[in-house]
Structures are given as structure tokens and as C-alpha cells.
Amino acid sequence: MKLLCEKMDFLSVLLLFFSAVAVSRAQVQQELSAETSEGTGINITCSHPSIQADNIHWYRQLPGRGPAFLVNAFKGSKEVPDPEGQVFVSSDRRSSALWLARPRLGDAAVYYCA
């Protein structure tokens, strides 16, 4: 029974890792890592003070796979269908945030903004 409880505790933790990337001469910065419990919402922030592109793009890279496009937005908020959530872009476009409403274990990945 103790082994089963330990296994359940391990499975309830979702680790999300982020990185800083350079895109079109604009430096973006993100937290190195964050974690949440499965089903508990999490906000992933990104700073892009010198962005020149029209839209802010968000990508997710699952373990063993290449980056996959999630959503793009210019300003304001936009729904993200999978994983369920929203992206918010500040009115001055210097920052954005990806809100994952109810992350699942399968959503553990590297999340990029560009």
C-alpha cells in the first residue's frame, strides 16, 4: 500500500520547463522551471521587451518530439484549445502569459514563446 501511495504522489506532480530563446533579433525570457499538481492551473510568463514581430507565438515541445505550435496573439487574450487555457498579451506587447487551466500529466513539456 505504501508503494501505491508513493506512486500516486509522484504522478500528481507536473513539471513544466521553460527556456530563453532568441527570435528575429528579439530576446525573450522565461522562467527556467515551474511545477503544479495535475488539474491545478498554472501561469507561464514570458518577457519580450523588444519584440518586432506582429504576433506572439507559443509552442509546446513534448519529450522526444519537436516543438508544436499552440497559439499566436497580437494583444489581449485568446483561447487555447489543447491544452485548455488562454494566452494573454499585454497592451504594450512587452510580456505575455500562457495560462493552462487544468494541466494533465501528459502536458509536462517545454513551453516556448517567440
Short mmCIF file of N, CA and C in Angstrom, two decimals:
data_model
loop_
_atom_site.label_atom_id
_atom_site.label_comp_id
_atom_site.label_asym_id
_atom_site.label_seq_id
_atom_site.Cartn_x
_atom_site.Cartn_y
_atom_site.Cartn_z
N MET A 1 0.82 -1.19 0.00
CA MET A 1 0.00 0.00 0.00
C MET A 1 0.87 1.25 0.00
N LYS A 2 1.98 1.23 0.75
CA LYS A 2 2.86 2.39 0.80
C LYS A 2 3.42 2.70 -0.59
N LEU A 3 3.81 1.67 -1.34
CA LEU A 3 4.34 1.87 -2.69
C LEU A 3 3.29 2.51 -3.58
N LEU A 4 2.04 2.09 -3.48
CA LEU A 4 0.96 2.65 -4.28
C LEU A 4 0.77 4.13 -3.97
N CYS A 5 0.81 4.50 -2.69
CA CYS A 5 0.66 5.92 -2.30
C CYS A 5 1.81 6.75 -2.83
N GLU A 6 3.04 6.22 -2.73
CA GLU A 6 4.20 6.95 -3.25
C GLU A 6 4.07 7.15 -4.75
N LYS A 7 3.60 6.13 -5.45
CA LYS A 7 3.44 6.21 -6.90
C LYS A 7 2.39 7.26 -7.25
N MET A 8 1.29 7.32 -6.52
CA MET A 8 0.24 8.30 -6.78
C MET A 8 0.75 9.71 -6.53
N ASP A 9 1.56 9.92 -5.47
CA ASP A 9 2.13 11.23 -5.20
C ASP A 9 3.04 11.67 -6.34
N PHE A 10 3.83 10.75 -6.85
CA PHE A 10 4.73 11.06 -7.95
C PHE A 10 3.93 11.46 -9.19
N LEU A 11 2.87 10.75 -9.49
CA LEU A 11 2.08 11.04 -10.68
C LEU A 11 1.29 12.33 -10.58
N SER A 12 1.07 12.83 -9.38
CA SER A 12 0.28 14.05 -9.24
C SER A 12 1.10 15.31 -9.49
N VAL A 13 2.41 15.17 -9.65
CA VAL A 13 3.26 16.34 -9.87
C VAL A 13 3.53 16.50 -11.36
N LEU A 14 3.29 17.70 -11.84
CA LEU A 14 3.52 18.02 -13.24
C LEU A 14 4.64 19.04 -13.30
N LEU A 15 5.71 18.72 -14.00
CA LEU A 15 6.83 19.64 -14.13
C LEU A 15 6.77 20.30 -15.50
N LEU A 16 6.92 21.60 -15.51
CA LEU A 16 6.95 22.35 -16.76
C LEU A 16 8.28 23.07 -16.83
N PHE A 17 8.97 22.94 -17.93
CA PHE A 17 10.26 23.58 -18.07
C PHE A 17 10.19 24.61 -19.19
N PHE A 18 10.90 25.70 -19.01
CA PHE A 18 10.88 26.79 -19.97
C PHE A 18 12.31 27.17 -20.29
N SER A 19 12.48 27.96 -21.31
CA SER A 19 13.82 28.42 -21.63
C SER A 19 13.76 29.78 -22.30
N ALA A 20 14.91 30.39 -22.39
CA ALA A 20 15.02 31.67 -23.09
C ALA A 20 15.44 31.38 -24.53
N VAL A 21 14.81 32.04 -25.48
CA VAL A 21 15.14 31.84 -26.88
C VAL A 21 15.28 33.19 -27.56
N ALA A 22 16.07 33.22 -28.60
CA ALA A 22 16.21 34.46 -29.39
C ALA A 22 15.51 34.25 -30.72
N VAL A 23 14.60 35.14 -31.08
CA VAL A 23 13.85 35.04 -32.32
C VAL A 23 13.84 36.40 -33.00
N SER A 24 14.19 36.43 -34.28
CA SER A 24 14.16 37.67 -35.06
C SER A 24 14.83 38.83 -34.33
N ARG A 25 15.98 38.58 -33.77
CA ARG A 25 16.75 39.59 -33.04
C ARG A 25 16.08 40.06 -31.75
N ALA A 26 15.00 39.50 -31.38
CA ALA A 26 14.31 39.88 -30.13
C ALA A 26 14.58 38.82 -29.08
N GLN A 27 15.09 39.22 -27.97
CA GLN A 27 15.36 38.29 -26.88
C GLN A 27 14.10 38.12 -26.04
N VAL A 28 13.74 36.88 -25.79
CA VAL A 28 12.61 36.60 -24.89
C VAL A 28 13.14 35.85 -23.69
N GLN A 29 12.54 36.08 -22.55
CA GLN A 29 12.99 35.43 -21.32
C GLN A 29 11.81 34.80 -20.61
N GLN A 30 12.05 33.59 -20.11
CA GLN A 30 11.03 32.85 -19.37
C GLN A 30 11.64 32.26 -18.11
N GLU A 31 10.78 31.84 -17.22
CA GLU A 31 11.22 31.12 -16.03
C GLU A 31 11.92 29.84 -16.46
N LEU A 32 12.87 29.37 -15.67
CA LEU A 32 13.56 28.13 -16.01
C LEU A 32 12.68 26.91 -15.78
N SER A 33 11.90 26.91 -14.71
CA SER A 33 11.01 25.78 -14.45
C SER A 33 9.90 26.19 -13.50
N ALA A 34 8.86 25.41 -13.51
CA ALA A 34 7.74 25.60 -12.59
C ALA A 34 7.05 24.25 -12.46
N GLU A 35 6.30 24.09 -11.41
CA GLU A 35 5.56 22.85 -11.26
C GLU A 35 4.21 23.12 -10.63
N THR A 36 3.30 22.20 -10.91
CA THR A 36 1.96 22.28 -10.35
C THR A 36 1.43 20.86 -10.19
N SER A 37 0.36 20.71 -9.48
CA SER A 37 -0.29 19.40 -9.37
C SER A 37 -1.22 19.23 -10.56
N GLU A 38 -1.42 18.00 -10.95
CA GLU A 38 -2.32 17.71 -12.05
C GLU A 38 -3.70 18.30 -11.75
N GLY A 39 -4.25 19.05 -12.70
CA GLY A 39 -5.56 19.66 -12.53
C GLY A 39 -5.54 21.04 -11.91
N THR A 40 -4.38 21.49 -11.42
CA THR A 40 -4.25 22.82 -10.82
C THR A 40 -3.64 23.77 -11.83
N GLY A 41 -4.35 24.86 -12.14
CA GLY A 41 -3.91 25.80 -13.16
C GLY A 41 -2.54 26.41 -12.88
N ILE A 42 -1.87 26.78 -13.96
CA ILE A 42 -0.54 27.39 -13.85
C ILE A 42 -0.40 28.47 -14.91
N ASN A 43 0.29 29.54 -14.55
CA ASN A 43 0.54 30.67 -15.44
C ASN A 43 2.01 30.67 -15.83
N ILE A 44 2.31 30.62 -17.11
CA ILE A 44 3.68 30.62 -17.62
C ILE A 44 3.91 31.99 -18.25
N THR A 45 4.85 32.74 -17.72
CA THR A 45 5.06 34.10 -18.20
C THR A 45 6.26 34.19 -19.14
N CYS A 46 6.23 35.20 -19.99
CA CYS A 46 7.29 35.43 -20.96
C CYS A 46 7.49 36.93 -21.13
N SER A 47 8.73 37.36 -21.10
CA SER A 47 9.07 38.76 -21.30
C SER A 47 9.72 38.91 -22.68
N HIS A 48 9.22 39.85 -23.47
CA HIS A 48 9.79 40.12 -24.80
C HIS A 48 9.75 41.62 -25.05
N PRO A 49 10.61 42.37 -24.33
CA PRO A 49 10.56 43.83 -24.36
C PRO A 49 10.90 44.47 -25.70
N SER A 50 11.61 43.77 -26.57
CA SER A 50 11.98 44.37 -27.86
C SER A 50 11.40 43.61 -29.04
N ILE A 51 10.25 42.99 -28.85
CA ILE A 51 9.63 42.19 -29.91
C ILE A 51 9.29 43.08 -31.11
N GLN A 52 9.56 42.59 -32.31
CA GLN A 52 9.25 43.33 -33.53
C GLN A 52 8.21 42.62 -34.38
N ALA A 53 7.99 41.36 -34.12
CA ALA A 53 7.01 40.58 -34.90
C ALA A 53 5.60 41.05 -34.59
N ASP A 54 4.68 40.80 -35.51
CA ASP A 54 3.28 41.19 -35.32
C ASP A 54 2.61 40.40 -34.21
N ASN A 55 2.89 39.12 -34.13
CA ASN A 55 2.23 38.25 -33.16
C ASN A 55 3.23 37.61 -32.21
N ILE A 56 2.73 37.27 -31.04
CA ILE A 56 3.49 36.47 -30.07
C ILE A 56 3.04 35.03 -30.28
N HIS A 57 3.98 34.13 -30.45
CA HIS A 57 3.68 32.72 -30.70
C HIS A 57 4.07 31.90 -29.48
N TRP A 58 3.28 30.88 -29.18
CA TRP A 58 3.59 29.94 -28.11
C TRP A 58 3.67 28.53 -28.70
N TYR A 59 4.67 27.77 -28.24
CA TYR A 59 4.91 26.41 -28.70
C TYR A 59 5.06 25.49 -27.49
N ARG A 60 4.78 24.21 -27.72
CA ARG A 60 4.99 23.19 -26.69
C ARG A 60 5.83 22.08 -27.30
N GLN A 61 6.86 21.65 -26.57
CA GLN A 61 7.68 20.54 -27.01
C GLN A 61 7.58 19.41 -26.00
N LEU A 62 6.86 18.36 -26.39
CA LEU A 62 6.71 17.17 -25.54
C LEU A 62 8.01 16.37 -25.58
N PRO A 63 8.29 15.59 -24.56
CA PRO A 63 9.53 14.79 -24.53
C PRO A 63 9.67 13.92 -25.77
N GLY A 64 10.84 13.97 -26.40
CA GLY A 64 11.11 13.15 -27.57
C GLY A 64 10.50 13.65 -28.87
N ARG A 65 9.92 14.84 -28.87
CA ARG A 65 9.28 15.39 -30.07
C ARG A 65 9.80 16.79 -30.37
N GLY A 66 9.50 17.27 -31.55
CA GLY A 66 9.85 18.64 -31.92
C GLY A 66 8.81 19.61 -31.39
N PRO A 67 9.11 20.91 -31.43
CA PRO A 67 8.14 21.91 -30.97
C PRO A 67 6.88 21.89 -31.82
N ALA A 68 5.73 22.07 -31.17
CA ALA A 68 4.44 22.11 -31.86
C ALA A 68 3.75 23.44 -31.54
N PHE A 69 3.22 24.08 -32.55
CA PHE A 69 2.54 25.36 -32.39
C PHE A 69 1.30 25.21 -31.51
N LEU A 70 1.12 26.14 -30.56
CA LEU A 70 -0.08 26.16 -29.71
C LEU A 70 -1.03 27.28 -30.10
N VAL A 71 -0.50 28.52 -30.14
CA VAL A 71 -1.38 29.67 -30.36
C VAL A 71 -0.52 30.89 -30.69
N ASN A 72 -1.12 31.87 -31.37
CA ASN A 72 -0.47 33.17 -31.51
C ASN A 72 -1.50 34.25 -31.22
N ALA A 73 -1.02 35.41 -30.81
CA ALA A 73 -1.92 36.52 -30.48
C ALA A 73 -1.17 37.83 -30.66
N PHE A 74 -1.91 38.90 -30.93
CA PHE A 74 -1.33 40.23 -31.09
C PHE A 74 -1.39 41.00 -29.77
N LYS A 75 -2.59 41.21 -29.25
CA LYS A 75 -2.82 41.86 -27.95
C LYS A 75 -4.04 41.22 -27.31
N GLY A 76 -4.19 41.42 -26.01
CA GLY A 76 -5.37 40.91 -25.32
C GLY A 76 -5.27 39.43 -25.04
N SER A 77 -6.41 38.75 -25.05
CA SER A 77 -6.41 37.32 -24.72
C SER A 77 -7.00 36.50 -25.85
N LYS A 78 -6.63 35.24 -25.86
CA LYS A 78 -7.10 34.30 -26.88
C LYS A 78 -7.14 32.92 -26.25
N GLU A 79 -8.19 32.16 -26.56
CA GLU A 79 -8.31 30.81 -26.01
C GLU A 79 -7.32 29.86 -26.65
N VAL A 80 -6.87 28.91 -25.84
CA VAL A 80 -6.01 27.83 -26.30
C VAL A 80 -6.82 26.54 -26.13
N PRO A 81 -7.06 25.80 -27.23
CA PRO A 81 -7.91 24.61 -27.12
C PRO A 81 -7.24 23.41 -26.44
N ASP A 82 -5.97 23.15 -26.76
CA ASP A 82 -5.32 21.96 -26.21
C ASP A 82 -3.83 22.23 -26.04
N PRO A 83 -3.34 22.27 -24.82
CA PRO A 83 -4.07 22.07 -23.57
C PRO A 83 -4.97 23.27 -23.27
N GLU A 84 -6.09 23.00 -22.62
CA GLU A 84 -7.09 24.02 -22.35
C GLU A 84 -6.50 25.18 -21.56
N GLY A 85 -6.73 26.40 -22.04
CA GLY A 85 -6.24 27.57 -21.34
C GLY A 85 -6.43 28.83 -22.17
N GLN A 86 -5.61 29.83 -21.88
CA GLN A 86 -5.65 31.10 -22.59
C GLN A 86 -4.26 31.69 -22.67
N VAL A 87 -4.05 32.50 -23.69
CA VAL A 87 -2.83 33.29 -23.77
C VAL A 87 -3.23 34.75 -23.61
N PHE A 88 -2.43 35.48 -22.88
CA PHE A 88 -2.66 36.91 -22.64
C PHE A 88 -1.43 37.67 -23.11
N VAL A 89 -1.65 38.72 -23.91
CA VAL A 89 -0.55 39.58 -24.36
C VAL A 89 -0.84 40.98 -23.83
N SER A 90 0.15 41.57 -23.15
CA SER A 90 -0.04 42.90 -22.57
C SER A 90 -0.28 43.94 -23.66
N SER A 91 -0.92 45.05 -23.30
CA SER A 91 -1.26 46.08 -24.27
C SER A 91 -0.01 46.70 -24.90
N ASP A 92 1.11 46.73 -24.17
CA ASP A 92 2.35 47.26 -24.75
C ASP A 92 3.16 46.17 -25.44
N ARG A 93 2.66 44.92 -25.41
CA ARG A 93 3.24 43.74 -26.07
C ARG A 93 4.62 43.37 -25.54
N ARG A 94 4.99 43.88 -24.37
CA ARG A 94 6.30 43.56 -23.79
C ARG A 94 6.29 42.26 -23.00
N SER A 95 5.12 41.72 -22.74
CA SER A 95 5.05 40.46 -22.00
C SER A 95 3.80 39.70 -22.41
N SER A 96 3.85 38.40 -22.17
CA SER A 96 2.69 37.55 -22.41
C SER A 96 2.68 36.44 -21.38
N ALA A 97 1.57 35.77 -21.28
CA ALA A 97 1.44 34.66 -20.33
C ALA A 97 0.55 33.58 -20.95
N LEU A 98 0.93 32.36 -20.72
CA LEU A 98 0.13 31.21 -21.14
C LEU A 98 -0.46 30.60 -19.88
N TRP A 99 -1.78 30.61 -19.77
CA TRP A 99 -2.49 30.06 -18.62
C TRP A 99 -3.00 28.68 -19.02
N LEU A 100 -2.53 27.64 -18.32
CA LEU A 100 -3.05 26.28 -18.51
C LEU A 100 -4.05 26.04 -17.40
N ALA A 101 -5.31 25.89 -17.76
CA ALA A 101 -6.40 25.83 -16.79
C ALA A 101 -6.38 24.57 -15.93
N ARG A 102 -6.28 23.42 -16.57
CA ARG A 102 -6.30 22.14 -15.85
C ARG A 102 -5.26 21.20 -16.47
N PRO A 103 -3.98 21.48 -16.25
CA PRO A 103 -2.96 20.65 -16.89
C PRO A 103 -3.03 19.19 -16.43
N ARG A 104 -2.73 18.31 -17.39
CA ARG A 104 -2.68 16.88 -17.13
C ARG A 104 -1.21 16.44 -17.13
N LEU A 105 -0.97 15.26 -16.66
CA LEU A 105 0.39 14.73 -16.62
C LEU A 105 1.01 14.76 -18.02
N GLY A 106 0.21 14.47 -19.04
CA GLY A 106 0.69 14.47 -20.42
C GLY A 106 1.04 15.85 -20.96
N ASP A 107 0.75 16.91 -20.21
CA ASP A 107 1.09 18.27 -20.63
C ASP A 107 2.48 18.70 -20.15
N ALA A 108 3.17 17.84 -19.41
CA ALA A 108 4.53 18.16 -18.97
C ALA A 108 5.41 18.28 -20.21
N ALA A 109 5.99 19.46 -20.41
CA ALA A 109 6.72 19.73 -21.64
C ALA A 109 7.54 21.00 -21.49
N VAL A 110 8.29 21.32 -22.53
CA VAL A 110 8.95 22.61 -22.63
C VAL A 110 8.00 23.54 -23.38
N TYR A 111 7.71 24.70 -22.80
CA TYR A 111 6.82 25.69 -23.42
C TYR A 111 7.65 26.90 -23.82
N TYR A 112 7.53 27.30 -25.09
CA TYR A 112 8.31 28.42 -25.62
C TYR A 112 7.39 29.55 -26.06
N CYS A 113 7.84 30.77 -25.85
CA CYS A 113 7.20 31.91 -26.51
C CYS A 113 8.20 32.46 -27.51
N ALA A 114 7.70 33.02 -28.59
CA ALA A 114 8.57 33.58 -29.62
C ALA A 114 7.87 34.73 -30.32
#
